[in-house]
mmCIF file of C-alpha atoms in Angstrom:
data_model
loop_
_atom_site.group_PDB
_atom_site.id
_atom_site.type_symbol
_atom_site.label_atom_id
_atom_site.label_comp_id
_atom_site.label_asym_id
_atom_site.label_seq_id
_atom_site.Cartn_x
_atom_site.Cartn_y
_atom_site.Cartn_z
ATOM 1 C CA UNK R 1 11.587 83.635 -109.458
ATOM 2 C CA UNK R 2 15.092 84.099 -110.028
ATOM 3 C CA UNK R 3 16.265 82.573 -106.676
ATOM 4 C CA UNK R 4 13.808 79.906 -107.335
ATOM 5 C CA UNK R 5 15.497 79.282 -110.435
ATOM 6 C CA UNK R 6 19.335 79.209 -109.125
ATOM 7 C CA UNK R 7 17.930 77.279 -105.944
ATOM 8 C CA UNK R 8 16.647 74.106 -108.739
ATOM 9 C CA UNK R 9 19.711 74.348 -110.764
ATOM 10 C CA UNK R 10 21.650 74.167 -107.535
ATOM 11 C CA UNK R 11 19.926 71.018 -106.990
ATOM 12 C CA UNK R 12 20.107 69.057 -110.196
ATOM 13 C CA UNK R 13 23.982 70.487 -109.654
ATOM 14 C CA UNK R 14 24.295 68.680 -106.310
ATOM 15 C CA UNK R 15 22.583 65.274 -107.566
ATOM 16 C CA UNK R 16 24.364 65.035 -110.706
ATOM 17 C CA UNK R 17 27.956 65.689 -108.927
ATOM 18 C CA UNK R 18 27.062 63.483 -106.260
ATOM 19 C CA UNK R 19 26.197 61.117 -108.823
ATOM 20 C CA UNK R 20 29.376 60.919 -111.096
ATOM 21 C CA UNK R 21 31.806 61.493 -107.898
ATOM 22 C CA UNK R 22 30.188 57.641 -106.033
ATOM 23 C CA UNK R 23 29.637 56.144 -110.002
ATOM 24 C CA UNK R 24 33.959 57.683 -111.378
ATOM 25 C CA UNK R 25 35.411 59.020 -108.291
ATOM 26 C CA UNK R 26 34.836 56.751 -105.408
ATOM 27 C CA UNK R 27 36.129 52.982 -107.036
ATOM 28 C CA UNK R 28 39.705 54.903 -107.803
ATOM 29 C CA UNK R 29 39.723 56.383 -103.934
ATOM 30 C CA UNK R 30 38.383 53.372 -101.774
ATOM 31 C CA UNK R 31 41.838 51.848 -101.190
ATOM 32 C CA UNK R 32 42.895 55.137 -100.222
ATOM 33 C CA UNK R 33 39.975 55.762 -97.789
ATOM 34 C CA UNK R 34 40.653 52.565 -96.538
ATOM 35 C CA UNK R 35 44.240 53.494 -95.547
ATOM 36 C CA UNK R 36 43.159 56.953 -94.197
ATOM 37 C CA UNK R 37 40.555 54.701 -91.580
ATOM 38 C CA UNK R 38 42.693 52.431 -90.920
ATOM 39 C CA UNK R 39 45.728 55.294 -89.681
ATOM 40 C CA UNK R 40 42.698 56.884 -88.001
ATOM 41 C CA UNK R 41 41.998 53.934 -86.250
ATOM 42 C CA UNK R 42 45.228 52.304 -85.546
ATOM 43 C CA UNK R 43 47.275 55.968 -84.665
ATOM 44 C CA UNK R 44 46.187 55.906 -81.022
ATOM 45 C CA UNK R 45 47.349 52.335 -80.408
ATOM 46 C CA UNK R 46 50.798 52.788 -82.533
ATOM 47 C CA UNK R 47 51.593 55.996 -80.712
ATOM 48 C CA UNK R 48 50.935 54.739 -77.291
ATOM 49 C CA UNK R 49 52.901 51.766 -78.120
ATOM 50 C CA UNK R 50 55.618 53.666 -79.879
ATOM 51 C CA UNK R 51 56.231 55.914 -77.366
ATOM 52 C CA UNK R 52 56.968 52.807 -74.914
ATOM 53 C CA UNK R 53 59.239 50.837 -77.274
ATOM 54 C CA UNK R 54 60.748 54.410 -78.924
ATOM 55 C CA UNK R 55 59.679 53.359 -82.448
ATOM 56 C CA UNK R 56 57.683 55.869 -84.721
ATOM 57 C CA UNK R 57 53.982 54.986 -85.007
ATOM 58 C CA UNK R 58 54.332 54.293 -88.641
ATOM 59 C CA UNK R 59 56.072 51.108 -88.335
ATOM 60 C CA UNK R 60 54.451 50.184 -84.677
ATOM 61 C CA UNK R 61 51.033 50.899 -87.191
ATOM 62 C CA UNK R 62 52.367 49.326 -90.196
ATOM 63 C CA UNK R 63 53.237 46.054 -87.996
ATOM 64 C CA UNK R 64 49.922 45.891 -86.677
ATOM 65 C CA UNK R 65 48.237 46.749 -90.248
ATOM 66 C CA UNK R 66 50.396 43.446 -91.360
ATOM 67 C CA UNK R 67 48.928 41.605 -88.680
ATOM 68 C CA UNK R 68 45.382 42.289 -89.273
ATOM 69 C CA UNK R 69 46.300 41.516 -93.204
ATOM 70 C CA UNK R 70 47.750 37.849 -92.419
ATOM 71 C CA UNK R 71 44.978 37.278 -89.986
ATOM 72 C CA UNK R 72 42.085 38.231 -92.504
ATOM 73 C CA UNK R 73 43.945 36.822 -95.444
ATOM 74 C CA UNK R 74 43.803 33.500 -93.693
ATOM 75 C CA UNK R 75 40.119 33.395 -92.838
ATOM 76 C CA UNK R 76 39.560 34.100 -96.320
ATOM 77 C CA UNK R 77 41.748 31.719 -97.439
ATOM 78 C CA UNK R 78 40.152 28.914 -95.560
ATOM 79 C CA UNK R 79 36.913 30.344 -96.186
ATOM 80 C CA UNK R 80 37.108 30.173 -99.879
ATOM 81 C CA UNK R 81 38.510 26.983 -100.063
ATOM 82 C CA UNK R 82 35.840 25.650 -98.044
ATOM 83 C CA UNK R 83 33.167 27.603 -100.603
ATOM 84 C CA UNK R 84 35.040 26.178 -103.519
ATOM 85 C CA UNK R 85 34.803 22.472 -102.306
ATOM 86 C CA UNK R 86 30.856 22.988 -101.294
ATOM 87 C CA UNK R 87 30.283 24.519 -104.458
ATOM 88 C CA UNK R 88 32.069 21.442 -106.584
ATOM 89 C CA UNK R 89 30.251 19.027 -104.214
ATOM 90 C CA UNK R 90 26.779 20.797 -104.737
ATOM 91 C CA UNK R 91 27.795 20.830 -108.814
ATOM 92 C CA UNK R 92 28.243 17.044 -108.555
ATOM 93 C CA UNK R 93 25.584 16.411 -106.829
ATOM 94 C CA UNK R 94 22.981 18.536 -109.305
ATOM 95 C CA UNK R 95 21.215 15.827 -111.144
ATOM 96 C CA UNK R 96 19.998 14.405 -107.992
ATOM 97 C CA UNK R 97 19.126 17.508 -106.688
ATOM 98 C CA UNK R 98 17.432 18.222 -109.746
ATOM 99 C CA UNK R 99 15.478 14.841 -109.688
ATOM 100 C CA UNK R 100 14.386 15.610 -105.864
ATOM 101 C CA UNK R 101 13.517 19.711 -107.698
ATOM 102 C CA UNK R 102 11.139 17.845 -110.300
ATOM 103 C CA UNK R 103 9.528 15.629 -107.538
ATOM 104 C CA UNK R 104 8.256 18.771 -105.467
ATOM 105 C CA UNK R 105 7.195 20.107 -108.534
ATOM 106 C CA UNK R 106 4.806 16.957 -109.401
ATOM 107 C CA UNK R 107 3.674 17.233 -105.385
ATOM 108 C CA UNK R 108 2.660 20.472 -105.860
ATOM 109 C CA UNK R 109 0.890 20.204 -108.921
ATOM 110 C CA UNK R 110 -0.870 17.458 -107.458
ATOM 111 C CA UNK R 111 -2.002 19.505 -104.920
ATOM 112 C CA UNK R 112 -2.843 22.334 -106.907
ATOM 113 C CA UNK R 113 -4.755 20.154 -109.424
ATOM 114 C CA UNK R 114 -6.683 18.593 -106.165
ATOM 115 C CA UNK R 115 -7.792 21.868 -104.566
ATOM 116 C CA UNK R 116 -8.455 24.612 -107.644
ATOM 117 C CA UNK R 117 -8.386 22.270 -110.594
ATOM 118 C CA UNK R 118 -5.656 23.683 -112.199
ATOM 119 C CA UNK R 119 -4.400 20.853 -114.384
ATOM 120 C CA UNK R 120 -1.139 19.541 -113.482
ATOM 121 C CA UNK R 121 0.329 19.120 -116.635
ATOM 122 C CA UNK R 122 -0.423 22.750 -117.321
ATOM 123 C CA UNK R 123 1.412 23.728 -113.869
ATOM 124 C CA UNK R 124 3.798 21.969 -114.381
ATOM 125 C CA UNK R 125 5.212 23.315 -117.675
ATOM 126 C CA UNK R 126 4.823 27.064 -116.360
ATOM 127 C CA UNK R 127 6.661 26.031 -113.328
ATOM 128 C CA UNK R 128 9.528 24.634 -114.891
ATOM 129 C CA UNK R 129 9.767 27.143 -118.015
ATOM 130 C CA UNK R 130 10.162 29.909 -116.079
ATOM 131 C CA UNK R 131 12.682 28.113 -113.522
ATOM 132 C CA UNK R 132 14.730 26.839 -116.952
ATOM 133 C CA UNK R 133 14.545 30.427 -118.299
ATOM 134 C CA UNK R 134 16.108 32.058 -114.450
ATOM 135 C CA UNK R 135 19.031 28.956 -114.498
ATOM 136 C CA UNK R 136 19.533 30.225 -118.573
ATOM 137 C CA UNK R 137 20.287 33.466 -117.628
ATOM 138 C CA UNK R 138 21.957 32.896 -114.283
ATOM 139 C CA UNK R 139 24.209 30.614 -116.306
ATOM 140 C CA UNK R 140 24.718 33.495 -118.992
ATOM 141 C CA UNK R 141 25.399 36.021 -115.909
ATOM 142 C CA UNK R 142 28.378 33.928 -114.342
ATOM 143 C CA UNK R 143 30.047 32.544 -117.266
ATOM 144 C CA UNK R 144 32.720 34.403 -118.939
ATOM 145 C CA UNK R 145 30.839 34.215 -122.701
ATOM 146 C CA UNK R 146 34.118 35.611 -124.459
ATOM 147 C CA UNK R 147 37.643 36.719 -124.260
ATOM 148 C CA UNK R 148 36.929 39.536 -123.147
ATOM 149 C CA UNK R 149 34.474 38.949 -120.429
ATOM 150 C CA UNK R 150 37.248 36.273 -118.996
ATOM 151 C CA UNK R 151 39.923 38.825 -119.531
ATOM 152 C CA UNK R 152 37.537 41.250 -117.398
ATOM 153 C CA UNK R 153 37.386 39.093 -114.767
ATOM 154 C CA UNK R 154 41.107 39.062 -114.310
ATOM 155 C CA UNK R 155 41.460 42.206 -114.597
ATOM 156 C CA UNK R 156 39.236 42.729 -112.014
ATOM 157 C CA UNK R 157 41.067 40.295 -109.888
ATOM 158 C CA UNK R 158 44.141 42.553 -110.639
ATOM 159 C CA UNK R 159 42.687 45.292 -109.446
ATOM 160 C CA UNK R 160 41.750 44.093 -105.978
ATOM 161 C CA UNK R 161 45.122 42.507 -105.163
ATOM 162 C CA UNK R 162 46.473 46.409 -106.254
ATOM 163 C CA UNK R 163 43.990 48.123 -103.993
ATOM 164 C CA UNK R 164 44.589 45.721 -100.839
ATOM 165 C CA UNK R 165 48.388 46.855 -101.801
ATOM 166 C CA UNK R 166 47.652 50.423 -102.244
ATOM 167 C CA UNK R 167 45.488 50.626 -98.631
ATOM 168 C CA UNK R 168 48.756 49.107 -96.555
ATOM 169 C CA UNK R 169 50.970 51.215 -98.211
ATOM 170 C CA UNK R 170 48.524 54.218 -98.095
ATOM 171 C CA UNK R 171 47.748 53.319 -94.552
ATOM 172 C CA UNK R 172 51.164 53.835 -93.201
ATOM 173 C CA UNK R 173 52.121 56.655 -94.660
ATOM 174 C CA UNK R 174 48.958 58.501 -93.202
ATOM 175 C CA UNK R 175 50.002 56.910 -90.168
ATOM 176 C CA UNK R 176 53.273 58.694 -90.748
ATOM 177 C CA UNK R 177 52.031 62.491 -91.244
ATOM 178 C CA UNK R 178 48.229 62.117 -89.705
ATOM 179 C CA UNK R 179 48.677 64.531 -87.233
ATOM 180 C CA UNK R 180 50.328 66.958 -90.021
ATOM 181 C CA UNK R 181 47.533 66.071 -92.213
ATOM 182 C CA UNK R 182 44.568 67.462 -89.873
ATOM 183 C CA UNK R 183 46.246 70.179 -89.049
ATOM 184 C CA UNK R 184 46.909 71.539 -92.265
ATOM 185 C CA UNK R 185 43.222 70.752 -93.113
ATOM 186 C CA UNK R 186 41.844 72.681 -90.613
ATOM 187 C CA UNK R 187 43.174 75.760 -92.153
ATOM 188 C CA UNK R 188 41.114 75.483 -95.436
ATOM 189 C CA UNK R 189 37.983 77.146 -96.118
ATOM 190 C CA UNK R 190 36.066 74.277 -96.945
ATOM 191 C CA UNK R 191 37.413 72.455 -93.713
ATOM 192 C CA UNK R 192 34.519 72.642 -91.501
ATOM 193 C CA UNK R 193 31.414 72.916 -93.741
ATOM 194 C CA UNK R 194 32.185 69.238 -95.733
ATOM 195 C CA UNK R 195 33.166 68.212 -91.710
ATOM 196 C CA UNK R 196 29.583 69.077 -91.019
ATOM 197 C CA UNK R 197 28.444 67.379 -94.116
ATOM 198 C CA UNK R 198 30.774 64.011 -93.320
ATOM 199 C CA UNK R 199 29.143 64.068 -89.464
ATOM 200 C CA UNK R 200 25.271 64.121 -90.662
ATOM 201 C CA UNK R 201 26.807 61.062 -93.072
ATOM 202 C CA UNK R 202 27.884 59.112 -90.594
ATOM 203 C CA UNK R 203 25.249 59.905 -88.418
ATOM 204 C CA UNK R 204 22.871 58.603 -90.616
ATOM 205 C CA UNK R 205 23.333 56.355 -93.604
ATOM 206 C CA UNK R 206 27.055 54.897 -92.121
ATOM 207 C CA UNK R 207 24.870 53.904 -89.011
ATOM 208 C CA UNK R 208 22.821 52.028 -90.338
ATOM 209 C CA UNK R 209 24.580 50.034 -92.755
ATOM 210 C CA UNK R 210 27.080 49.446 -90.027
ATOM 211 C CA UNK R 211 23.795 47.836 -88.380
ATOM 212 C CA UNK R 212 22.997 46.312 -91.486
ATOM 213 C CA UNK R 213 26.292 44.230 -92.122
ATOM 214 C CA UNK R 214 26.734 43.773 -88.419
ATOM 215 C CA UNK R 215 23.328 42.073 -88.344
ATOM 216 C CA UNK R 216 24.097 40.167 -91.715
ATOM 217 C CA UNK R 217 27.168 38.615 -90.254
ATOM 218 C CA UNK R 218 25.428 37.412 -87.246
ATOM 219 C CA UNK R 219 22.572 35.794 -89.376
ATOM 220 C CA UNK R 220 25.264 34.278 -91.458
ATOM 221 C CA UNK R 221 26.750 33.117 -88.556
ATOM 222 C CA UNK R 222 23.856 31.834 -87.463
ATOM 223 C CA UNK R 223 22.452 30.224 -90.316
ATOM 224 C CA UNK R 224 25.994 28.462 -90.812
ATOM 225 C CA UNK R 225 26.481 27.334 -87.550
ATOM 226 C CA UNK R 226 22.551 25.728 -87.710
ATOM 227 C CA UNK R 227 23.133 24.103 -90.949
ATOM 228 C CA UNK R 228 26.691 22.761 -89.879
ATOM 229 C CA UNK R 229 24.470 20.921 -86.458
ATOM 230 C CA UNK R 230 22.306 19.549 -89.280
ATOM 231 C CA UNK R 231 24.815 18.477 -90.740
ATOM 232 C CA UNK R 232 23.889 20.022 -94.169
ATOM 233 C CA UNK R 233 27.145 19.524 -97.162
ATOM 234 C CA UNK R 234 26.838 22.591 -97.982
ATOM 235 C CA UNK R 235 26.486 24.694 -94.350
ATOM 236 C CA UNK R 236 29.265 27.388 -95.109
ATOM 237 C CA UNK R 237 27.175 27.975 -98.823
ATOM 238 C CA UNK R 238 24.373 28.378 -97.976
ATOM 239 C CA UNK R 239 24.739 29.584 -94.417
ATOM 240 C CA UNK R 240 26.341 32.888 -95.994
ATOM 241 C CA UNK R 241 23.844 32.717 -98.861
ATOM 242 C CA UNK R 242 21.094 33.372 -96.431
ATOM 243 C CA UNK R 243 23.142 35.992 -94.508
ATOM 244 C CA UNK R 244 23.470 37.863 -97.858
ATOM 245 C CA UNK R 245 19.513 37.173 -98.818
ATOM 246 C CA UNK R 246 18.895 38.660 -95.051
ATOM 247 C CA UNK R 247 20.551 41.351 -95.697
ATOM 248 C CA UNK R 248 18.471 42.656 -99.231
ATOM 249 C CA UNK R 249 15.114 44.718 -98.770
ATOM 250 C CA UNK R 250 12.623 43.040 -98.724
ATOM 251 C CA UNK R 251 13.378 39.958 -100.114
ATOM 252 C CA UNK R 252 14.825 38.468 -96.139
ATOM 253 C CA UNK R 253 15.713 34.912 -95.643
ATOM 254 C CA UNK R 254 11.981 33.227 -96.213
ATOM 255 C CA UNK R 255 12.939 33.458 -99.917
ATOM 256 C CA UNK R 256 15.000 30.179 -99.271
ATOM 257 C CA UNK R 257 13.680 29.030 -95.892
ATOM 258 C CA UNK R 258 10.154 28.837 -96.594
ATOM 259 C CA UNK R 259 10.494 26.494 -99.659
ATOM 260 C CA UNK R 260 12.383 24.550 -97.889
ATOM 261 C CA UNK R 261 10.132 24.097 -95.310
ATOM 262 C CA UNK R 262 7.735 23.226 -97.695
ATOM 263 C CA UNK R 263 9.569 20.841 -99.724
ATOM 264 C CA UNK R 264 10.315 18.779 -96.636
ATOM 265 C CA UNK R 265 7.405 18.635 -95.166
ATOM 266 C CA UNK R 266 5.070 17.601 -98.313
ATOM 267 C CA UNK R 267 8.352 15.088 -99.294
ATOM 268 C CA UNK R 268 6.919 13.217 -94.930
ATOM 269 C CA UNK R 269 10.653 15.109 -93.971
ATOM 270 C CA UNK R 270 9.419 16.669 -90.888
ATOM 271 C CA UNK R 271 12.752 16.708 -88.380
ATOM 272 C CA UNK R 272 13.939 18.669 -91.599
ATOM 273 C CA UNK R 273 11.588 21.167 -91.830
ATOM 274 C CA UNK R 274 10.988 21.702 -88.029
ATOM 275 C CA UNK R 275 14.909 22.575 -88.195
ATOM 276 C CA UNK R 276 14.632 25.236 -91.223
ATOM 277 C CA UNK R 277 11.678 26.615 -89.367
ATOM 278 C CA UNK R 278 13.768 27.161 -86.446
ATOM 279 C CA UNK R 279 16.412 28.598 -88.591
ATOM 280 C CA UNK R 280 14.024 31.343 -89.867
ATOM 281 C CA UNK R 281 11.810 32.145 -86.728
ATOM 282 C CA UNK R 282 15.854 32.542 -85.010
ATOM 283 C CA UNK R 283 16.928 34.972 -87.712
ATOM 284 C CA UNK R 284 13.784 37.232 -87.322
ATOM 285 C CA UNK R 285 14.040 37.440 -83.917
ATOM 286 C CA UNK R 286 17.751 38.133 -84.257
ATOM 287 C CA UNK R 287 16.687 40.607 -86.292
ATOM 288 C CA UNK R 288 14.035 42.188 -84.249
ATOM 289 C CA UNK R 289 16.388 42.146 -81.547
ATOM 290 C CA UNK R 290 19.547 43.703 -82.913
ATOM 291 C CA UNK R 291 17.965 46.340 -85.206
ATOM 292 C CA UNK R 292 16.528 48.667 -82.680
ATOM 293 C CA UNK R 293 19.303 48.097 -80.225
ATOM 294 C CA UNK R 294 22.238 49.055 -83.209
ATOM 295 C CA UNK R 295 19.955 51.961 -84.479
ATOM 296 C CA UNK R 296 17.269 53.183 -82.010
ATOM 297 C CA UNK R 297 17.160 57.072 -83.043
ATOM 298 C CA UNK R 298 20.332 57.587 -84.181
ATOM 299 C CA UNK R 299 19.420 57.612 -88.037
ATOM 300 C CA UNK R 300 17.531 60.910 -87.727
ATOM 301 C CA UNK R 301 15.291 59.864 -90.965
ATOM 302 C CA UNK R 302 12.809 57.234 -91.700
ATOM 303 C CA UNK R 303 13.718 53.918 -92.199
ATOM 304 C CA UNK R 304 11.309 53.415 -95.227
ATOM 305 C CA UNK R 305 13.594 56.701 -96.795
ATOM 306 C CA UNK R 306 17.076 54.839 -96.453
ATOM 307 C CA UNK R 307 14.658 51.713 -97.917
ATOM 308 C CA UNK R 308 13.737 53.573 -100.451
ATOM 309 C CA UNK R 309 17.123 54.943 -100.980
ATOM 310 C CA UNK R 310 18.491 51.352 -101.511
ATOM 311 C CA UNK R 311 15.715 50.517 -103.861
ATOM 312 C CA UNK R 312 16.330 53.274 -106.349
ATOM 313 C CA UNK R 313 20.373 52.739 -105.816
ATOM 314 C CA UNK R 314 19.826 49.280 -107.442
ATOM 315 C CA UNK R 315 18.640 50.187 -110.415
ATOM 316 C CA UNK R 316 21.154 53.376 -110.628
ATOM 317 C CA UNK R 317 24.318 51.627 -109.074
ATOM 318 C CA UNK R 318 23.665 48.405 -109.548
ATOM 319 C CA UNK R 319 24.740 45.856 -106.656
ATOM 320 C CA UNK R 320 26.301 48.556 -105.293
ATOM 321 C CA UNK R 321 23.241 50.260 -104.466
ATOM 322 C CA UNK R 322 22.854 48.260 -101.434
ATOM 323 C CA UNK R 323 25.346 50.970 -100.191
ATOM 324 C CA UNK R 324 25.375 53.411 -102.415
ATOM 325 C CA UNK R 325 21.794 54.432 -102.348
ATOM 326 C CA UNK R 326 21.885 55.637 -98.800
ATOM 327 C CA UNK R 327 24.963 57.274 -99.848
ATOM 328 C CA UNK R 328 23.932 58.862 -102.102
ATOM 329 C CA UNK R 329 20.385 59.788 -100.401
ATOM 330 C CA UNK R 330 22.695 61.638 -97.114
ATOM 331 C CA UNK R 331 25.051 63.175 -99.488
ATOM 332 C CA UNK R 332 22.847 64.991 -101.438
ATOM 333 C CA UNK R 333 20.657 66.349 -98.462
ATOM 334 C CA UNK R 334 23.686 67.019 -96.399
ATOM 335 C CA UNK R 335 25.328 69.295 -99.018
ATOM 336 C CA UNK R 336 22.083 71.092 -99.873
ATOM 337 C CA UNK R 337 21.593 71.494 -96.328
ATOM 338 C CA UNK R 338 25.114 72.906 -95.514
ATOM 339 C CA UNK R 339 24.500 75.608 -98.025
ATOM 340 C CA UNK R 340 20.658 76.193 -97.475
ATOM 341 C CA UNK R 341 19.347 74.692 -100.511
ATOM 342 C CA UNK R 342 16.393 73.295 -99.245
ATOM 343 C CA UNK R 343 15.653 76.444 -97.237
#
């Protein structure tokens, strides 16, 4: 009974540190773990390349590091601006869009009234109460209601251009010592068992949400690059919209694609909706394509588990929980496994 009892209170231990180290701990670190992978990454390139032009990897890693910066700061650059311009087009362009909105509405509630007798009137006001209620508090979500709020968001703003700062800088001078650095490691106690702890993490929750984004990218791609042929205002928008919608549990692209597909065809549209059909029966097989190939058996748990995991790490981390759930989930069973907690 006693063991039993010190084997529980090791556990709530475990969960509750694992807990307050992702929730405190991991925001102030991320530029810093960012660095560290990117001297891991970059040190056998700089050093084979410093060695030929007798410069220390350091600055033949810091060069490249710049490099990679100006080369992803500029397809974010254009990217945004291109979001920013579909976004004030699409904002101009909302009262027709609203007036096409209303029209399906009065379809469907034609339809509705035809086949169950449902009256349409009746329909119709549930309909578009509960859609005014979601734009009130999307509205209420995204604008800055104070000050404060506003003075958040710069802050927060702040804080990114200081971490993107802190990860070059942080970067290099890994770059500088790295060899140092894992040597000196080695020679601590706790070395090898959080090694063995970091492995089963990346063997399991890091694999798959590499998959995950990998395969979110390419059905943002996708969906972009479809839209853009359709020529669609708003392809970049919505194209990553669907990549991001794609990428929740769950939920999947259908949540936009099969209105749509409605809407056009009940509105006589049917080039339109023979496209967005396309555009969702080419995602799911993307899908059903890349997943196994990307994961296979490498994850080494269920897939409903990491679901699950994911689930719960919305309503714990928020947003965040998209990644933080599985996190969360291996961390916790690799630590209690490292020290025979579950045994």
């Amino acid at each position: 009974m006693d063991f039993e009892w010190k084997r529980r209170v090791s556990i709530v231990g475990i969960v509750i540190s694992v807990y307050l180290g992702l929730r405190y701990a991991l925001p102030v670190t991320i530029p810093f773990l960012i660095g560290w992978g990117l001297a891991v990454w970059l040190h056998p390139l700089a050093v084979k390349i410093g060695r030929k032009i007798h410069l220390k990897e350091s600055v033949v890693g810091g060069f490249f590091m710049l490099l990679l910066l100006a080369v992803v700061g500029a397809f974010l650059w254009v990217g945004v601006n291109t979001l920013i311009d579909q976004l004030k087009a699409w904002m101009m362009h909302l009262p027709e869009i609203e007036g096409r909105f209303y029209q399906f509405v009065d379809q469907c509630c034609c339809a509705i009234e035809n086949a169950v007798g449902i009256s349409q009137v009746e329909s119709r006001k549930f309909i578009l109460d509960n859609v005014g209620k979601m734009q009130k508090n999307f509205i209420q979500g995204i604008s800055p209601k104070t000050i404060f709020q506003a003075t958040d968001y710069l802050k927060g703003l702040i804080t990114a251009v200081s971490g993107i700062i802190i990860a070059f800088i942080s970067g290099v001078l890994f770059l500088n010592d790295l060899d140092d650095i894992r040597r000196t490691l080695r020679t601590y106690r706790f070395y090898q068992p959080w090694k063995r702890v970091l492995k089963r993490l990346r063997q399991t929750c890091v694999t798959y949400l590499k998959a995950q984004i990998l395969i979110m990218l390419a059905i943002a791609f996708i969906c972009t690059f479809m839209l853009w042929l359709m020529k669609n205002p708003y392809f970049l928008l919505f194209g990553i919209g669907l990549g991001i919608l794609d990428a929740l549990p769950i939920i999947g692209t259908g949540l936009f694609l099969y209105p749509a597909i409605l809407f056009f065809f009940l509105r006589g549209q049917t080039n339109l909706a023979i496209w967005y059909l396309s555009i969702e029966l080419l995602t799911t097989l993307v899908r059903e394509f890349m997943e196994p190939r990307l994961l296979g058996d490498k994850l080494g748990v269920y897939p409903i588990v990491i679901m699950a995991a994911i689930y719960l790490g919305f309503f714990v981390f928020g947003v965040t929980g998209f990644i933080l759930g599985p996190i969360a989930l291996a961390l916790i069973y690799g630590i209690g496994k490292e020290w025979d907690i579950w045994d």
